[in-house]
Coordinates of N, CA, C and O and ligand atoms in Angstrom, one line a residue:
M1 N 3.2 213.9 44.4 CA 2.9 212.9 45.4 C 4.2 212.5 46.2 O 5.2 212.2 45.6
T2 N 4.1 212.5 47.5 CA 5.3 212.1 48.3 C 5.1 210.7 48.8 O 4.0 210.3 49.1
A3 N 6.2 210.0 48.9 CA 6.1 208.6 49.4 C 6.1 208.7 50.9 O 6.7 209.5 51.6
E4 N 5.2 207.8 51.5 CA 5.1 207.7 52.9 C 6.4 206.9 53.5 O 6.8 205.9 52.9
L5 N 6.9 207.5 54.5 CA 8.0 206.8 55.2 C 7.5 205.6 56.0 O 6.4 205.7 56.6
P6 N 8.2 204.5 56.0 CA 7.7 203.4 56.9 C 7.8 203.8 58.3 O 8.6 204.6 58.7
T7 N 6.9 203.2 59.1 CA 6.9 203.5 60.5 C 6.9 202.2 61.3 O 6.6 201.1 60.7
F8 N 7.2 202.3 62.6 CA 7.1 201.1 63.5 C 6.6 201.6 64.8 O 6.5 202.8 65.1
T9 N 6.3 200.7 65.7 CA 5.7 201.0 67.0 C 6.6 200.6 68.1 O 7.2 199.5 68.1
L10 N 6.7 201.4 69.1 CA 7.4 201.1 70.4 C 6.4 201.7 71.5 O 5.4 202.3 71.2
T11 N 6.8 201.4 72.7 CA 5.9 201.9 73.8 C 6.7 202.7 74.8 O 7.8 202.4 75.1
F12 N 6.0 203.7 75.4 CA 6.5 204.4 76.6 C 5.5 204.3 77.7 O 4.3 204.7 77.5
E13 N 5.9 203.6 78.8 CA 4.9 203.4 79.9 C 3.7 202.7 79.4 O 2.6 203.0 79.9
G14 N 3.8 201.8 78.5 CA 2.7 201.1 77.9 C 1.9 201.8 76.8 O 1.1 201.2 76.2
R15 N 2.2 203.1 76.6 CA 1.5 203.9 75.6 C 2.2 203.7 74.2 O 3.4 203.9 74.1
P16 N 1.5 203.3 73.2 CA 2.1 203.1 71.9 C 2.6 204.4 71.3 O 1.9 205.4 71.3
L17 N 3.8 204.3 70.7 CA 4.3 205.5 69.9 C 4.7 205.0 68.5 O 5.1 203.9 68.4
T18 N 4.6 205.9 67.6 CA 5.0 205.6 66.2 C 6.4 206.3 66.0 O 6.5 207.5 66.4
A19 N 7.3 205.6 65.4 CA 8.6 206.1 65.1 C 9.0 205.8 63.6 O 8.4 204.9 63.0
R20 N 9.9 206.5 63.1 CA 10.4 206.3 61.8 C 11.9 205.8 61.9 O 12.6 206.2 62.8
P21 N 12.3 205.0 60.9 CA 13.7 204.5 60.9 C 14.7 205.7 61.0 O 14.4 206.7 60.3
G22 N 15.7 205.6 61.8 CA 16.7 206.7 61.9 C 16.4 207.6 63.1 O 17.3 208.4 63.5
Q23 N 15.2 207.6 63.7 CA 14.9 208.4 64.8 C 15.5 207.8 66.1 O 15.6 206.6 66.3
S24 N 16.0 208.7 67.0 CA 16.4 208.3 68.3 C 15.2 208.1 69.2 O 14.1 208.5 68.8
V25 N 15.4 207.4 70.3 CA 14.3 207.3 71.3 C 13.8 208.7 71.7 O 12.6 208.9 71.7
A26 N 14.7 209.6 71.9 CA 14.3 211.0 72.3 C 13.5 211.6 71.2 O 12.5 212.3 71.5
A27 N 13.8 211.5 70.0 CA 13.1 212.1 68.9 C 11.7 211.4 68.8 O 10.7 212.2 68.6
A28 N 11.6 210.1 69.0 CA 10.3 209.5 68.9 C 9.4 210.0 70.1 O 8.2 210.3 69.9
L29 N 10.0 210.1 71.3 CA 9.2 210.7 72.4 C 8.8 212.1 72.2 O 7.6 212.4 72.4
T30 N 9.7 212.9 71.7 CA 9.3 214.3 71.4 C 8.3 214.4 70.3 O 7.3 215.2 70.5
D31 N 8.4 213.6 69.3 CA 7.4 213.6 68.2 C 6.0 213.3 68.8 O 5.0 213.8 68.3
A32 N 6.0 212.5 69.8 CA 4.7 212.1 70.5 C 4.2 213.1 71.5 O 3.2 212.8 72.2
G33 N 4.9 214.2 71.6 CA 4.5 215.2 72.6 C 5.0 215.0 74.0 O 4.6 215.7 74.9
I34 N 5.9 214.0 74.2 CA 6.4 213.7 75.5 C 7.7 214.5 75.7 O 8.7 214.2 75.0
R35 N 7.7 215.4 76.6 CA 8.9 216.3 76.7 C 9.8 215.9 77.9 O 10.9 216.4 78.0
A36 N 9.2 215.2 78.9 CA 10.0 214.8 80.1 C 9.7 213.3 80.4 O 8.5 212.9 80.3
W37 N 10.7 212.6 80.8 CA 10.4 211.1 81.1 C 11.2 210.7 82.3 O 11.2 209.5 82.6
R38 N 11.7 211.6 83.0 CA 12.3 211.3 84.4 C 12.2 212.6 85.2 O 11.9 213.6 84.7
A39 N 12.6 212.4 86.5 CA 12.6 213.6 87.4 C 13.9 213.5 88.1 O 14.5 212.5 88.4
T40 N 14.4 214.7 88.5 CA 15.7 214.8 89.3 C 15.4 214.2 90.7 O 14.3 214.3 91.2
R41 N 16.5 213.7 91.3 CA 16.4 213.1 92.6 C 16.0 214.1 93.7 O 15.2 213.8 94.5
G42 N 16.7 215.2 93.6 CA 16.5 216.2 94.7 C 15.2 216.9 94.7 O 14.4 216.8 95.7
E43 N 14.9 217.6 93.6 CA 13.7 218.4 93.6 C 12.6 217.8 92.8 O 11.5 218.4 92.8
G44 N 12.8 216.7 92.1 CA 11.8 216.1 91.3 C 11.4 216.9 90.0 O 10.4 216.8 89.5
A45 N 12.4 217.7 89.6 CA 12.2 218.5 88.4 C 12.2 217.6 87.1 O 13.0 216.7 87.0
P46 N 11.3 217.9 86.2 CA 11.2 217.1 85.0 C 12.4 217.2 84.1 O 13.0 218.3 84.0
R47 N 12.8 216.1 83.5 CA 14.0 216.1 82.6 C 13.6 215.3 81.4 O 12.9 214.3 81.4
G48 N 14.2 215.7 80.3 CA 14.0 215.0 79.0 C 15.2 215.4 78.1 O 16.3 215.3 78.5
L49 N 14.9 215.7 76.9 CA 15.9 216.1 75.9 C 16.5 217.4 76.3 O 15.8 218.4 76.5
F50 N 17.8 217.6 76.4 CA 18.5 218.9 76.6 C 19.5 219.1 75.5 O 19.3 219.9 74.6
C51 N 20.7 218.4 75.7 CA 21.8 218.7 74.7 C 21.5 218.0 73.3 O 21.9 218.5 72.3
G52 N 20.9 216.8 73.4 CA 20.6 216.1 72.2 C 21.8 215.4 71.6 O 21.7 214.8 70.5
I53 N 23.0 215.5 72.2 CA 24.2 214.9 71.6 C 25.0 214.0 72.6 O 26.2 213.7 72.4
G54 N 24.3 213.5 73.6 CA 25.0 212.5 74.5 C 25.9 213.1 75.5 O 26.7 212.3 76.1
V55 N 25.9 214.4 75.8 CA 26.8 215.0 76.7 C 26.2 215.2 78.1 O 26.9 214.9 79.1
C56 N 25.0 215.6 78.2 CA 24.4 216.1 79.5 C 23.8 215.0 80.4 O 23.7 215.2 81.6
Y57 N 23.4 213.9 79.9 CA 22.8 212.8 80.6 C 21.4 213.2 81.2 O 20.9 212.5 82.0
D58 N 20.8 214.3 80.7 CA 19.5 214.6 81.2 C 18.4 213.6 80.7 O 17.4 213.5 81.3
C59 N 18.7 213.0 79.6 CA 17.7 212.2 78.9 C 17.6 210.7 79.3 O 17.1 209.9 78.6
L60 N 18.2 210.4 80.4 CA 18.3 209.0 80.8 C 16.9 208.3 80.9 O 16.0 208.9 81.3
I61 N 16.9 207.1 80.4 CA 15.6 206.4 80.3 C 15.9 204.9 80.4 O 17.1 204.5 80.1
T62 N 14.9 204.1 80.7 CA 15.1 202.6 80.7 C 14.6 202.1 79.4 O 13.4 202.4 79.0
V63 N 15.4 201.3 78.7 CA 15.1 200.8 77.4 C 15.1 199.2 77.5 O 16.1 198.6 77.8
D64 N 14.0 198.6 77.3 CA 13.8 197.2 77.4 C 14.5 196.6 78.7 O 15.2 195.6 78.7
G65 N 14.2 197.3 79.8 CA 14.7 196.9 81.1 C 16.1 197.3 81.4 O 16.6 197.1 82.5
R66 N 16.8 197.9 80.5 CA 18.2 198.4 80.7 C 18.1 199.9 81.2 O 17.8 200.7 80.4
P67 N 18.5 200.1 82.5 CA 18.3 201.5 83.0 C 19.5 202.4 82.5 O 20.5 201.9 82.0
A68 N 19.3 203.7 82.6 CA 20.3 204.7 82.4 C 20.8 204.7 81.0 O 22.0 204.8 80.7
Q69 N 19.9 204.6 80.0 CA 20.3 204.7 78.6 C 20.0 206.2 78.2 O 19.0 206.8 78.6
R70 N 20.9 206.7 77.4 CA 20.7 208.1 76.9 C 19.7 208.0 75.7 O 20.1 207.5 74.6
A71 N 18.6 208.6 75.9 CA 17.5 208.5 74.9 C 17.9 209.2 73.6 O 17.5 208.9 72.5
C72 N 18.8 210.2 73.7 CA 19.2 211.0 72.5 C 20.2 210.2 71.6 O 20.4 210.5 70.4
L73 N 20.8 209.1 72.2 CA 21.7 208.3 71.4 C 21.2 206.9 71.0 O 21.7 206.3 70.0
V74 N 20.2 206.4 71.6 CA 19.7 205.1 71.3 C 18.7 205.2 70.2 O 17.7 205.9 70.2
P75 N 19.0 204.4 69.1 CA 18.0 204.4 68.0 C 16.7 203.7 68.4 O 16.7 202.7 69.0
A76 N 15.6 204.3 68.0 CA 14.3 203.7 68.3 C 14.2 202.5 67.4 O 14.7 202.4 66.3
A77 N 13.5 201.4 68.0 CA 13.4 200.2 67.3 C 12.0 199.6 67.5 O 11.4 199.8 68.5
E78 N 11.6 198.8 66.5 CA 10.3 198.1 66.6 C 10.2 197.3 67.9 O 11.1 196.6 68.3
G79 N 9.1 197.5 68.6 CA 8.8 196.7 69.8 C 9.5 197.2 71.1 O 9.3 196.5 72.1
M80 N 10.3 198.2 71.0 CA 11.1 198.6 72.2 C 10.1 199.1 73.3 O 9.1 199.7 73.0
A81 N 10.4 198.7 74.5 CA 9.6 199.2 75.7 C 10.4 200.2 76.5 O 11.5 199.8 77.0
L82 N 9.9 201.4 76.6 CA 10.6 202.5 77.3 C 9.8 202.7 78.6 O 8.6 202.8 78.6
T83 N 10.6 203.0 79.7 CA 10.0 203.4 80.9 C 10.9 204.5 81.5 O 12.1 204.5 81.4
G84 N 10.2 205.5 82.1 CA 10.9 206.6 82.7 C 11.4 206.2 84.0 O 11.2 205.1 84.5
A85 N 12.2 207.1 84.7 CA 12.7 206.8 86.0 C 11.6 206.9 87.0 O 10.6 207.6 86.8
P86 N 11.6 206.1 88.0 CA 10.6 206.2 89.1 C 10.6 207.5 89.7 O 11.6 208.2 89.7
P87 N 9.5 207.9 90.4 CA 9.5 209.2 91.1 C 10.7 209.2 92.2 O 11.0 208.1 92.7
P88 N 11.2 210.3 92.4 CA 12.4 210.4 93.4 C 11.9 210.0 94.8 O 10.8 210.3 95.2
L89 N 12.8 209.3 95.5 CA 12.5 209.0 96.9 C 12.7 210.2 97.7 O 13.5 211.1 97.5
P90 N 11.9 210.3 98.8 CA 12.0 211.5 99.7 C 13.4 211.4 100.4 O 13.9 210.3 100.7
R91 N 14.0 212.5 100.6 CA 15.3 212.6 101.3 C 15.1 212.4 102.8 O 14.1 212.9 103.3
P92 N 16.0 211.6 103.4 CA 15.8 211.4 104.8 C 16.1 212.8 105.5 O 16.9 213.6 105.0
S93 N 15.4 213.0 106.6 CA 15.6 214.3 107.3 C 17.1 214.4 107.7 O 17.7 213.5 108.1
G94 N 17.6 215.6 107.5 CA 19.0 215.9 107.9 C 20.0 215.5 106.8 O 21.2 215.6 107.0
A95 N 19.6 215.0 105.7 CA 20.5 214.5 104.6 C 21.4 215.5 104.1 O 22.5 215.3 103.7
D96 N 21.0 216.8 104.1 CA 21.8 217.9 103.5 C 22.5 218.7 104.6 O 23.1 219.6 104.3
E97 N 22.5 218.2 105.8 CA 23.1 219.0 106.9 C 24.6 218.6 107.1 O 25.2 219.2 108.0
G98 N 25.1 217.6 106.4 CA 26.4 217.2 106.6 C 26.6 216.4 107.9 O 25.7 216.2 108.7
N99 N 27.9 216.0 108.2 CA 28.2 215.3 109.4 C 28.7 216.2 110.5 O 29.7 216.8 110.4
A100 N 27.8 216.5 111.5 CA 28.1 217.5 112.5 C 28.9 216.8 113.7 O 29.3 217.5 114.7
S101 N 29.2 215.5 113.7 CA 29.8 214.9 114.9 C 31.3 215.1 114.8 O 31.9 215.5 113.9
Ligands
FES1 S1 20.0 215.0 75.9 FE1 22.0 215.3 76.7 S2 22.8 213.3 76.8 FE2 20.9 213.1 75.9

């Protein structure tokens, strides 16, 4: 017989997730089947866990209202409220054409 590990609850976009002590936010999201929680500004490509060691910044997420937290480094905690980045804004026309004047 194995002992059950204690769990706690946090939310992502209002959806309850279960996590275990010692898990990072990224691990809790991945365990819940959530692989992407933000999109790139330019193309809107989905982003989530990539390096898993705090180097690439792909996993940025808002934690309890604090934006740009690395999900792979932040320990999951009871009652934590996670939100992904908002959808990217459309680029103004000519934004990539440089300054021609
Ligand atoms: S996954 Fe690379 S910094 Fe978090």
